Amino acid sequence: MSESSVNPLDQNDVDPFAIAQTAAAQIAERTGVARHDIALTLGSGWGSAADLIGETTASFPAQEIEGFSAPALVGHGGLLRSILLPSGKRALVIGARTHYYEGHGVRRVVHSVRTAAATGAKTMILTNGAGGIKDHWTPGTPVLISDHINLTADSPLEGATFVDLTDLYSKRLRHVALGVRGDLDQGVYVQFRGPHYETPAEVQMVKTLGGHIVGMSTALEAIAARQAGMEVLGLSLITNLAAGISPTPLSHDEVIEAGKTAEPVISRLLADIVAAL
Ligand code: 8IG
């Protein structure tokens, strides 16, 4: 599916779950793996975990699969990989994220999660780079997502579909992660639409609301994962203090730089968590 051709998810009369089924069948064919057990979406800073969790048995551009689009941002990966874990389990690594701020609609944002579920995955690990509100979170700090506040005013659920989000970010999986690294901090992730960063006043609002991490992904994906019956683990890499928490303005280059510096450490952490699942 190239960007110039029509994405089937943009047609109103299609069933997004049917598109996800088609995508999963294509992935099974391309990888030779009938069912995957775990899926991981690797956000900025987390990419090299894919090399650490096991043996890559297949790798191809996501846009070759039904419903996926070309990456909007250079450096945002764009590959799907099938990985054989030492345990014998199969992991699907999604290096391609469609962000809500791209404006293609929420169906395309959550397509990778729905496809992961359709490949058989029961566990969805969502990672991201994000801004931190606690001032002791220096850039490079990984944080477990304990819950979220969705400020996009949107939902991947359509119609009268009521899904319980109590324990959305699985206590059981967070416990596994804490078994790997007991001093991992936890926080409430707040998804903004972006792509602008927050104003200092918005960051103060988040503080008042009970949020600790600000980002532009993950919450909508987590809802879709729960709808699909998956257990969700969320991890944020704090690449910058949120606007106004630090006296210096945010720079995208600094955010990318902090991610690169932290990458080896947090990728090792994530690989160890996957091994402990
Ligand atoms: I990396 O400070 C990254 N992503 N909304 N705010 C929001 N998203 C982010 C930030 C941030 N840093």
PDB file of C-alpha atoms and ligand atoms in Angstrom:
ATOM      1  CA  MET A   1       0.000   0.000   0.000  1.00  0.00           C
ATOM      2  CA  SER A   2       1.839   3.104  -1.173  1.00  0.00           C
ATOM      3  CA  GLU A   3       0.904   6.552   0.078  1.00  0.00           C
ATOM      4  CA  SER A   4      -0.316   7.607  -3.347  1.00  0.00           C
ATOM      5  CA  SER A   5      -2.876   4.803  -3.553  1.00  0.00           C
ATOM      6  CA  VAL A   6      -6.067   4.735  -1.532  1.00  0.00           C
ATOM      7  CA  ASN A   7      -5.942   3.313   1.977  1.00  0.00           C
ATOM      8  CA  PRO A   8      -8.913   0.985   2.454  1.00  0.00           C
ATOM      9  CA  LEU A   9      -9.357   2.306   5.998  1.00  0.00           C
ATOM     10  CA  ASP A  10     -10.307   5.674   4.531  1.00  0.00           C
ATOM     11  CA  GLN A  11     -13.444   4.168   3.007  1.00  0.00           C
ATOM     12  CA  ASN A  12     -16.358   4.693   5.353  1.00  0.00           C
ATOM     13  CA  ASP A  13     -18.194   1.533   4.373  1.00  0.00           C
ATOM     14  CA  VAL A  14     -15.370  -0.883   5.219  1.00  0.00           C
ATOM     15  CA  ASP A  15     -15.059  -2.855   8.444  1.00  0.00           C
ATOM     16  CA  PRO A  16     -11.704  -1.937  10.047  1.00  0.00           C
ATOM     17  CA  PHE A  17     -11.582  -5.360  11.718  1.00  0.00           C
ATOM     18  CA  ALA A  18     -11.889  -7.081   8.351  1.00  0.00           C
ATOM     19  CA  ILE A  19      -8.971  -4.989   7.053  1.00  0.00           C
ATOM     20  CA  ALA A  20      -6.987  -6.028  10.140  1.00  0.00           C
ATOM     21  CA  GLN A  21      -7.812  -9.691   9.396  1.00  0.00           C
ATOM     22  CA  THR A  22      -6.542  -9.268   5.843  1.00  0.00           C
ATOM     23  CA  ALA A  23      -3.381  -7.587   7.129  1.00  0.00           C
ATOM     24  CA  ALA A  24      -2.819 -10.409   9.627  1.00  0.00           C
ATOM     25  CA  ALA A  25      -3.202 -13.015   6.876  1.00  0.00           C
ATOM     26  CA  GLN A  26      -0.626 -11.153   4.788  1.00  0.00           C
ATOM     27  CA  ILE A  27       1.743 -11.043   7.778  1.00  0.00           C
ATOM     28  CA  ALA A  28       1.291 -14.789   8.346  1.00  0.00           C
ATOM     29  CA  GLU A  29       2.144 -15.379   4.706  1.00  0.00           C
ATOM     30  CA  ARG A  30       5.152 -13.034   4.654  1.00  0.00           C
ATOM     31  CA  THR A  31       6.595 -14.352   7.927  1.00  0.00           C
ATOM     32  CA  GLY A  32       5.613 -18.014   7.672  1.00  0.00           C
ATOM     33  CA  VAL A  33       4.373 -17.631  11.257  1.00  0.00           C
ATOM     34  CA  ALA A  34       0.712 -18.567  11.641  1.00  0.00           C
ATOM     35  CA  ARG A  35       0.260 -16.899  15.032  1.00  0.00           C
ATOM     36  CA  HIS A  36       2.187 -14.302  16.978  1.00  0.00           C
ATOM     37  CA  ASP A  37       2.001 -14.252  20.780  1.00  0.00           C
ATOM     38  CA  ILE A  38       3.218 -10.775  21.685  1.00  0.00           C
ATOM     39  CA  ALA A  39       3.228  -7.488  19.801  1.00  0.00           C
ATOM     40  CA  LEU A  40       5.399  -4.463  20.489  1.00  0.00           C
ATOM     41  CA  THR A  41       5.094  -0.958  19.123  1.00  0.00           C
ATOM     42  CA  LEU A  42       8.490   0.669  19.421  1.00  0.00           C
ATOM     43  CA  GLY A  43       8.352   4.445  19.777  1.00  0.00           C
ATOM     44  CA  SER A  44      11.213   6.919  19.726  1.00  0.00           C
ATOM     45  CA  GLY A  45      14.155   5.680  21.759  1.00  0.00           C
ATOM     46  CA  TRP A  46      12.973   2.054  21.932  1.00  0.00           C
ATOM     47  CA  GLY A  47      13.874   0.837  18.432  1.00  0.00           C
ATOM     48  CA  SER A  48      16.962  -1.206  19.166  1.00  0.00           C
ATOM     49  CA  ALA A  49      15.046  -3.462  21.564  1.00  0.00           C
ATOM     50  CA  ALA A  50      14.015  -5.374  18.437  1.00  0.00           C
ATOM     51  CA  ASP A  51      17.630  -6.543  18.016  1.00  0.00           C
ATOM     52  CA  LEU A  52      17.838  -7.737  21.615  1.00  0.00           C
ATOM     53  CA  ILE A  53      14.658  -9.707  22.206  1.00  0.00           C
ATOM     54  CA  GLY A  54      15.369 -12.594  19.851  1.00  0.00           C
ATOM     55  CA  GLU A  55      16.128 -13.695  16.317  1.00  0.00           C
ATOM     56  CA  THR A  56      14.471 -11.725  13.527  1.00  0.00           C
ATOM     57  CA  THR A  57      13.043 -14.267  11.105  1.00  0.00           C
ATOM     58  CA  ALA A  58      11.284 -11.834   8.761  1.00  0.00           C
ATOM     59  CA  SER A  59      11.338  -8.076   8.215  1.00  0.00           C
ATOM     60  CA  PHE A  60       9.560  -5.900   5.640  1.00  0.00           C
ATOM     61  CA  PRO A  61       8.194  -2.370   5.193  1.00  0.00           C
ATOM     62  CA  ALA A  62       4.845  -2.017   6.945  1.00  0.00           C
ATOM     63  CA  GLN A  63       3.373  -0.189   3.970  1.00  0.00           C
ATOM     64  CA  GLU A  64       3.425  -3.468   2.024  1.00  0.00           C
ATOM     65  CA  ILE A  65       0.668  -4.711   4.332  1.00  0.00           C
ATOM     66  CA  GLU A  66      -3.019  -3.837   3.906  1.00  0.00           C
ATOM     67  CA  GLY A  67      -4.078  -0.646   5.693  1.00  0.00           C
ATOM     68  CA  PHE A  68      -0.577   0.473   6.716  1.00  0.00           C
ATOM     69  CA  SER A  69       0.841   3.733   5.392  1.00  0.00           C
ATOM     70  CA  ALA A  70       4.325   5.010   4.657  1.00  0.00           C
ATOM     71  CA  PRO A  71       6.053   6.524   7.712  1.00  0.00           C
ATOM     72  CA  ALA A  72       5.273  10.236   8.145  1.00  0.00           C
ATOM     73  CA  LEU A  73       8.533  10.969   9.893  1.00  0.00           C
ATOM     74  CA  VAL A  74      11.998   9.933   8.763  1.00  0.00           C
ATOM     75  CA  GLY A  75      13.557   7.941  11.578  1.00  0.00           C
ATOM     76  CA  HIS A  76      10.195   6.543  12.661  1.00  0.00           C
ATOM     77  CA  GLY A  77      11.163   3.110  11.370  1.00  0.00           C
ATOM     78  CA  GLY A  78       8.377   1.780   9.229  1.00  0.00           C
ATOM     79  CA  LEU A  79       9.305  -1.917   9.460  1.00  0.00           C
ATOM     80  CA  LEU A  80       7.338  -4.908  10.651  1.00  0.00           C
ATOM     81  CA  ARG A  81       9.483  -7.676  12.097  1.00  0.00           C
ATOM     82  CA  SER A  82       8.732 -11.172  13.224  1.00  0.00           C
ATOM     83  CA  ILE A  83      11.005 -12.299  16.034  1.00  0.00           C
ATOM     84  CA  LEU A  84      11.543 -15.733  17.524  1.00  0.00           C
ATOM     85  CA  LEU A  85      12.074 -15.364  21.273  1.00  0.00           C
ATOM     86  CA  PRO A  86      14.352 -17.733  23.200  1.00  0.00           C
ATOM     87  CA  SER A  87      11.179 -19.097  24.859  1.00  0.00           C
ATOM     88  CA  GLY A  88       9.855 -20.196  21.469  1.00  0.00           C
ATOM     89  CA  LYS A  89       7.186 -17.489  21.482  1.00  0.00           C
ATOM     90  CA  ARG A  90       6.767 -15.233  18.463  1.00  0.00           C
ATOM     91  CA  ALA A  91       6.833 -11.455  18.713  1.00  0.00           C
ATOM     92  CA  LEU A  92       5.563  -9.027  16.112  1.00  0.00           C
ATOM     93  CA  VAL A  93       7.497  -5.771  16.276  1.00  0.00           C
ATOM     94  CA  ILE A  94       5.778  -2.742  14.837  1.00  0.00           C
ATOM     95  CA  GLY A  95       8.271  -0.024  13.972  1.00  0.00           C
ATOM     96  CA  ALA A  96       5.619   2.004  12.200  1.00  0.00           C
ATOM     97  CA  ARG A  97       3.214   4.191  14.097  1.00  0.00           C
ATOM     98  CA  THR A  98       0.528   6.349  12.542  1.00  0.00           C
ATOM     99  CA  HIS A  99       0.050   9.324  14.829  1.00  0.00           C
ATOM    100  CA  TYR A 100      -3.281  10.974  15.472  1.00  0.00           C
ATOM    101  CA  TYR A 101      -1.785  14.347  14.529  1.00  0.00           C
ATOM    102  CA  GLU A 102      -1.254  13.118  10.974  1.00  0.00           C
ATOM    103  CA  GLY A 103      -4.968  13.664  10.549  1.00  0.00           C
ATOM    104  CA  HIS A 104      -5.797  10.346   8.841  1.00  0.00           C
ATOM    105  CA  GLY A 105      -8.347   9.435  11.477  1.00  0.00           C
ATOM    106  CA  VAL A 106      -8.331   7.089  14.413  1.00  0.00           C
ATOM    107  CA  ARG A 107      -8.951   3.928  12.361  1.00  0.00           C
ATOM    108  CA  ARG A 108      -5.525   4.303  10.815  1.00  0.00           C
ATOM    109  CA  VAL A 109      -3.975   5.158  14.180  1.00  0.00           C
ATOM    110  CA  VAL A 110      -5.071   1.849  15.723  1.00  0.00           C
ATOM    111  CA  HIS A 111      -4.757  -0.384  12.651  1.00  0.00           C
ATOM    112  CA  SER A 112      -1.407  -1.816  13.770  1.00  0.00           C
ATOM    113  CA  VAL A 113      -2.881  -2.773  17.147  1.00  0.00           C
ATOM    114  CA  ARG A 114      -5.941  -4.407  15.568  1.00  0.00           C
ATOM    115  CA  THR A 115      -3.677  -6.235  13.131  1.00  0.00           C
ATOM    116  CA  ALA A 116      -1.488  -7.426  16.010  1.00  0.00           C
ATOM    117  CA  ALA A 117      -4.587  -8.790  17.738  1.00  0.00           C
ATOM    118  CA  ALA A 118      -5.660 -10.483  14.500  1.00  0.00           C
ATOM    119  CA  THR A 119      -2.250 -12.221  14.270  1.00  0.00           C
ATOM    120  CA  GLY A 120      -3.116 -13.844  17.590  1.00  0.00           C
ATOM    121  CA  ALA A 121      -1.156 -11.610  19.967  1.00  0.00           C
ATOM    122  CA  LYS A 122      -2.579 -11.549  23.493  1.00  0.00           C
ATOM    123  CA  THR A 123      -0.063  -9.077  24.884  1.00  0.00           C
ATOM    124  CA  MET A 124       0.428  -5.575  23.486  1.00  0.00           C
ATOM    125  CA  ILE A 125       3.480  -3.625  24.575  1.00  0.00           C
ATOM    126  CA  LEU A 126       3.180   0.058  23.705  1.00  0.00           C
ATOM    127  CA  THR A 127       6.249   2.270  24.031  1.00  0.00           C
ATOM    128  CA  ASN A 128       6.770   5.944  23.321  1.00  0.00           C
ATOM    129  CA  GLY A 129       8.949   8.965  23.855  1.00  0.00           C
ATOM    130  CA  ALA A 130       7.215  11.575  25.985  1.00  0.00           C
ATOM    131  CA  GLY A 131       7.523  14.641  28.151  1.00  0.00           C
ATOM    132  CA  GLY A 132       7.807  14.302  31.922  1.00  0.00           C
ATOM    133  CA  ILE A 133       6.105  16.363  34.602  1.00  0.00           C
ATOM    134  CA  LYS A 134       7.968  15.112  37.674  1.00  0.00           C
ATOM    135  CA  ASP A 135      11.129  17.189  37.818  1.00  0.00           C
ATOM    136  CA  HIS A 136      13.286  14.297  39.039  1.00  0.00           C
ATOM    137  CA  TRP A 137      12.627  12.505  35.731  1.00  0.00           C
ATOM    138  CA  THR A 138      15.763  13.494  33.875  1.00  0.00           C
ATOM    139  CA  PRO A 139      15.798  12.870  30.104  1.00  0.00           C
ATOM    140  CA  GLY A 140      16.432   9.175  29.527  1.00  0.00           C
ATOM    141  CA  THR A 141      14.228   7.940  32.382  1.00  0.00           C
ATOM    142  CA  PRO A 142      11.901   5.031  31.504  1.00  0.00           C
ATOM    143  CA  VAL A 143       8.492   5.133  33.227  1.00  0.00           C
ATOM    144  CA  LEU A 144       5.744   2.512  33.450  1.00  0.00           C
ATOM    145  CA  ILE A 145       2.355   3.808  32.367  1.00  0.00           C
ATOM    146  CA  SER A 146      -0.124   3.108  35.171  1.00  0.00           C
ATOM    147  CA  ASP A 147      -3.181   4.720  33.552  1.00  0.00           C
ATOM    148  CA  HIS A 148      -4.056   7.376  31.024  1.00  0.00           C
ATOM    149  CA  ILE A 149      -6.091  10.499  30.416  1.00  0.00           C
ATOM    150  CA  ASN A 150      -7.230  10.792  26.805  1.00  0.00           C
ATOM    151  CA  LEU A 151      -7.385  14.461  25.813  1.00  0.00           C
ATOM    152  CA  THR A 152      -7.864  13.824  22.085  1.00  0.00           C
ATOM    153  CA  ALA A 153     -11.659  13.919  22.451  1.00  0.00           C
ATOM    154  CA  ASP A 154     -11.681  10.909  20.135  1.00  0.00           C
ATOM    155  CA  SER A 155     -11.994   7.133  20.464  1.00  0.00           C
ATOM    156  CA  PRO A 156     -11.168   4.124  18.320  1.00  0.00           C
ATOM    157  CA  LEU A 157     -14.527   2.633  19.331  1.00  0.00           C
ATOM    158  CA  GLU A 158     -17.391   3.286  16.962  1.00  0.00           C
ATOM    159  CA  GLY A 159     -21.072   3.274  17.789  1.00  0.00           C
ATOM    160  CA  ALA A 160     -22.477   1.988  21.076  1.00  0.00           C
ATOM    161  CA  THR A 161     -19.393  -0.045  21.936  1.00  0.00           C
ATOM    162  CA  PHE A 162     -18.762   0.075  25.678  1.00  0.00           C
ATOM    163  CA  VAL A 163     -15.396  -1.189  26.812  1.00  0.00           C
ATOM    164  CA  ASP A 164     -14.243  -1.288  30.426  1.00  0.00           C
ATOM    165  CA  LEU A 165     -10.893   0.453  30.939  1.00  0.00           C
ATOM    166  CA  THR A 166     -10.343  -0.404  34.595  1.00  0.00           C
ATOM    167  CA  ASP A 167      -6.840  -1.872  34.809  1.00  0.00           C
ATOM    168  CA  LEU A 168      -6.213  -0.953  31.151  1.00  0.00           C
ATOM    169  CA  TYR A 169      -2.458  -0.952  31.838  1.00  0.00           C
ATOM    170  CA  SER A 170      -2.307  -4.419  33.318  1.00  0.00           C
ATOM    171  CA  LYS A 171      -1.243  -4.616  36.955  1.00  0.00           C
ATOM    172  CA  ARG A 172       0.036  -8.097  36.291  1.00  0.00           C
ATOM    173  CA  LEU A 173       2.332  -6.961  33.476  1.00  0.00           C
ATOM    174  CA  ARG A 174       3.553  -3.954  35.472  1.00  0.00           C
ATOM    175  CA  HIS A 175       4.402  -6.372  38.255  1.00  0.00           C
ATOM    176  CA  VAL A 176       6.459  -8.427  35.783  1.00  0.00           C
ATOM    177  CA  ALA A 177       8.279  -5.252  34.690  1.00  0.00           C
ATOM    178  CA  LEU A 178       8.953  -4.301  38.306  1.00  0.00           C
ATOM    179  CA  GLY A 179      10.405  -7.773  38.833  1.00  0.00           C
ATOM    180  CA  VAL A 180      12.975  -6.885  36.171  1.00  0.00           C
ATOM    181  CA  ARG A 181      13.697  -3.422  37.503  1.00  0.00           C
ATOM    182  CA  GLY A 182      12.214  -2.721  40.910  1.00  0.00           C
ATOM    183  CA  ASP A 183      12.929   1.003  40.897  1.00  0.00           C
ATOM    184  CA  LEU A 184      10.886   1.757  37.759  1.00  0.00           C
ATOM    185  CA  ASP A 185       8.696   4.769  38.377  1.00  0.00           C
ATOM    186  CA  GLN A 186       5.051   4.813  37.275  1.00  0.00           C
ATOM    187  CA  GLY A 187       2.853   7.589  35.983  1.00  0.00           C
ATOM    188  CA  VAL A 188      -0.387   8.586  34.306  1.00  0.00           C
ATOM    189  CA  TYR A 189       0.055   9.211  30.572  1.00  0.00           C
ATOM    190  CA  VAL A 190      -1.861  12.100  29.046  1.00  0.00           C
ATOM    191  CA  GLN A 191      -2.408  12.015  25.308  1.00  0.00           C
ATOM    192  CA  PHE A 192      -2.676  15.357  23.553  1.00  0.00           C
ATOM    193  CA  ARG A 193      -3.518  15.676  19.884  1.00  0.00           C
ATOM    194  CA  GLY A 194      -0.226  17.447  19.024  1.00  0.00           C
ATOM    195  CA  PRO A 195       1.833  17.959  16.987  1.00  0.00           C
ATOM    196  CA  HIS A 196       2.606  21.130  18.926  1.00  0.00           C
ATOM    197  CA  TYR A 197       3.993  20.588  22.397  1.00  0.00           C
ATOM    198  CA  GLU A 198       2.002  21.899  25.358  1.00  0.00           C
ATOM    199  CA  THR A 199       2.023  25.401  26.721  1.00  0.00           C
ATOM    200  CA  PRO A 200       3.277  25.701  30.303  1.00  0.00           C
ATOM    201  CA  ALA A 201      -0.357  26.411  31.328  1.00  0.00           C
ATOM    202  CA  GLU A 202      -1.491  23.141  29.735  1.00  0.00           C
ATOM    203  CA  VAL A 203       1.245  21.283  31.579  1.00  0.00           C
ATOM    204  CA  GLN A 204       0.020  22.842  34.865  1.00  0.00           C
ATOM    205  CA  MET A 205      -3.492  21.713  33.915  1.00  0.00           C
ATOM    206  CA  VAL A 206      -2.223  18.164  33.425  1.00  0.00           C
ATOM    207  CA  LYS A 207      -0.617  18.312  36.861  1.00  0.00           C
ATOM    208  CA  THR A 208      -3.931  19.389  38.376  1.00  0.00           C
ATOM    209  CA  LEU A 209      -5.737  16.590  36.540  1.00  0.00           C
ATOM    210  CA  GLY A 210      -3.396  13.961  37.957  1.00  0.00           C
ATOM    211  CA  GLY A 211      -1.229  13.369  34.907  1.00  0.00           C
ATOM    212  CA  HIS A 212       2.540  12.817  34.940  1.00  0.00           C
ATOM    213  CA  ILE A 213       3.565  12.115  31.331  1.00  0.00           C
ATOM    214  CA  VAL A 214       2.563  14.050  28.194  1.00  0.00           C
ATOM    215  CA  GLY A 215       2.603  12.534  24.738  1.00  0.00           C
ATOM    216  CA  MET A 216       0.923  12.225  21.362  1.00  0.00           C
ATOM    217  CA  SER A 217       0.230   8.480  21.042  1.00  0.00           C
ATOM    218  CA  THR A 218      -0.513   5.342  23.048  1.00  0.00           C
ATOM    219  CA  ALA A 219      -3.841   6.142  24.776  1.00  0.00           C
ATOM    220  CA  LEU A 220      -5.961   5.562  21.655  1.00  0.00           C
ATOM    221  CA  GLU A 221      -3.876   2.483  20.819  1.00  0.00           C
ATOM    222  CA  ALA A 222      -4.307   1.090  24.332  1.00  0.00           C
ATOM    223  CA  ILE A 223      -8.099   1.468  24.096  1.00  0.00           C
ATOM    224  CA  ALA A 224      -8.116  -0.440  20.810  1.00  0.00           C
ATOM    225  CA  ALA A 225      -5.904  -3.137  22.312  1.00  0.00           C
ATOM    226  CA  ARG A 226      -8.290  -3.578  25.218  1.00  0.00           C
ATOM    227  CA  GLN A 227     -11.276  -3.705  22.882  1.00  0.00           C
ATOM    228  CA  ALA A 228      -9.457  -6.515  21.058  1.00  0.00           C
ATOM    229  CA  GLY A 229      -9.039  -8.347  24.374  1.00  0.00           C
ATOM    230  CA  MET A 230      -5.301  -7.858  24.694  1.00  0.00           C
ATOM    231  CA  GLU A 231      -3.387  -7.259  27.911  1.00  0.00           C
ATOM    232  CA  VAL A 232      -1.504  -3.950  27.689  1.00  0.00           C
ATOM    233  CA  LEU A 233       1.902  -2.900  28.987  1.00  0.00           C
ATOM    234  CA  GLY A 234       2.842   0.745  28.439  1.00  0.00           C
ATOM    235  CA  LEU A 235       6.288   2.278  28.790  1.00  0.00           C
ATOM    236  CA  SER A 236       7.328   5.893  28.246  1.00  0.00           C
ATOM    237  CA  LEU A 237      10.835   7.122  27.757  1.00  0.00           C
ATOM    238  CA  ILE A 238      10.995  10.601  29.231  1.00  0.00           C
ATOM    239  CA  THR A 239      13.044  12.462  26.635  1.00  0.00           C
ATOM    240  CA  ASN A 240      12.313  15.944  27.942  1.00  0.00           C
ATOM    241  CA  LEU A 241      10.735  17.717  30.862  1.00  0.00           C
ATOM    242  CA  ALA A 242       7.318  19.045  29.821  1.00  0.00           C
ATOM    243  CA  ALA A 243       7.049  22.700  28.854  1.00  0.00           C
ATOM    244  CA  GLY A 244       7.523  25.054  31.778  1.00  0.00           C
ATOM    245  CA  ILE A 245       8.797  22.314  34.109  1.00  0.00           C
ATOM    246  CA  SER A 246      12.277  22.975  32.775  1.00  0.00           C
ATOM    247  CA  PRO A 247      13.310  26.605  32.247  1.00  0.00           C
ATOM    248  CA  THR A 248      14.522  25.878  28.687  1.00  0.00           C
ATOM    249  CA  PRO A 249      12.212  25.581  25.649  1.00  0.00           C
ATOM    250  CA  LEU A 250      11.666  22.164  24.012  1.00  0.00           C
ATOM    251  CA  SER A 251      13.608  21.279  20.904  1.00  0.00           C
ATOM    252  CA  HIS A 252      12.764  18.314  18.691  1.00  0.00           C
ATOM    253  CA  ASP A 253      16.481  17.742  18.092  1.00  0.00           C
ATOM    254  CA  GLU A 254      17.157  17.512  21.825  1.00  0.00           C
ATOM    255  CA  VAL A 255      14.272  15.092  22.193  1.00  0.00           C
ATOM    256  CA  ILE A 256      15.744  12.862  19.461  1.00  0.00           C
ATOM    257  CA  GLU A 257      19.211  13.166  21.021  1.00  0.00           C
ATOM    258  CA  ALA A 258      17.959  12.146  24.492  1.00  0.00           C
ATOM    259  CA  GLY A 259      16.250   9.141  22.913  1.00  0.00           C
ATOM    260  CA  LYS A 260      19.446   8.067  21.149  1.00  0.00           C
ATOM    261  CA  THR A 261      21.497   8.360  24.332  1.00  0.00           C
ATOM    262  CA  ALA A 262      19.026   6.343  26.396  1.00  0.00           C
ATOM    263  CA  GLU A 263      18.330   3.766  23.685  1.00  0.00           C
ATOM    264  CA  PRO A 264      20.874   1.073  24.646  1.00  0.00           C
ATOM    265  CA  VAL A 265      19.824   1.098  28.313  1.00  0.00           C
ATOM    266  CA  ILE A 266      16.063   1.127  27.844  1.00  0.00           C
ATOM    267  CA  SER A 267      16.212  -1.371  24.987  1.00  0.00           C
ATOM    268  CA  ARG A 268      18.023  -3.791  27.293  1.00  0.00           C
ATOM    269  CA  LEU A 269      15.339  -3.131  29.923  1.00  0.00           C
ATOM    270  CA  LEU A 270      12.540  -3.854  27.455  1.00  0.00           C
ATOM    271  CA  ALA A 271      14.234  -7.021  26.205  1.00  0.00           C
ATOM    272  CA  ASP A 272      14.570  -8.236  29.784  1.00  0.00           C
ATOM    273  CA  ILE A 273      10.882  -7.506  30.418  1.00  0.00           C
ATOM    274  CA  VAL A 274       9.877  -9.437  27.284  1.00  0.00           C
ATOM    275  CA  ALA A 275      12.029 -12.358  28.411  1.00  0.00           C
ATOM    276  CA  ALA A 276      10.227 -12.319  31.774  1.00  0.00           C
ATOM    277  CA  LEU A 277       6.685 -12.362  30.320  1.00  0.00           C
TER     278      LEU A 277
HETATM  279  I1  8IG B   1       9.339  12.903  22.786  1.00  0.00           I
HETATM  280  O1  8IG B   1       6.715  17.193  25.913  1.00  0.00           O
HETATM  281  C1  8IG B   1       7.818  14.021  23.382  1.00  0.00           C
HETATM  282  N1  8IG B   1       6.591  13.817  22.932  1.00  0.00           N
HETATM  283  N2  8IG B   1       2.689  16.105  24.042  1.00  0.00           N
HETATM  284  N3  8IG B   1       4.727  16.667  24.988  1.00  0.00           N
HETATM  285  C2  8IG B   1       3.990  15.901  24.138  1.00  0.00           C
HETATM  286  N4  8IG B   1       4.522  14.926  23.411  1.00  0.00           N
HETATM  287  C3  8IG B   1       5.839  14.721  23.542  1.00  0.00           C
HETATM  288  C4  8IG B   1       6.660  15.462  24.385  1.00  0.00           C
HETATM  289  C5  8IG B   1       6.060  16.497  25.148  1.00  0.00           C
HETATM  290  N5  8IG B   1       7.911  15.006  24.272  1.00  0.00           N
END
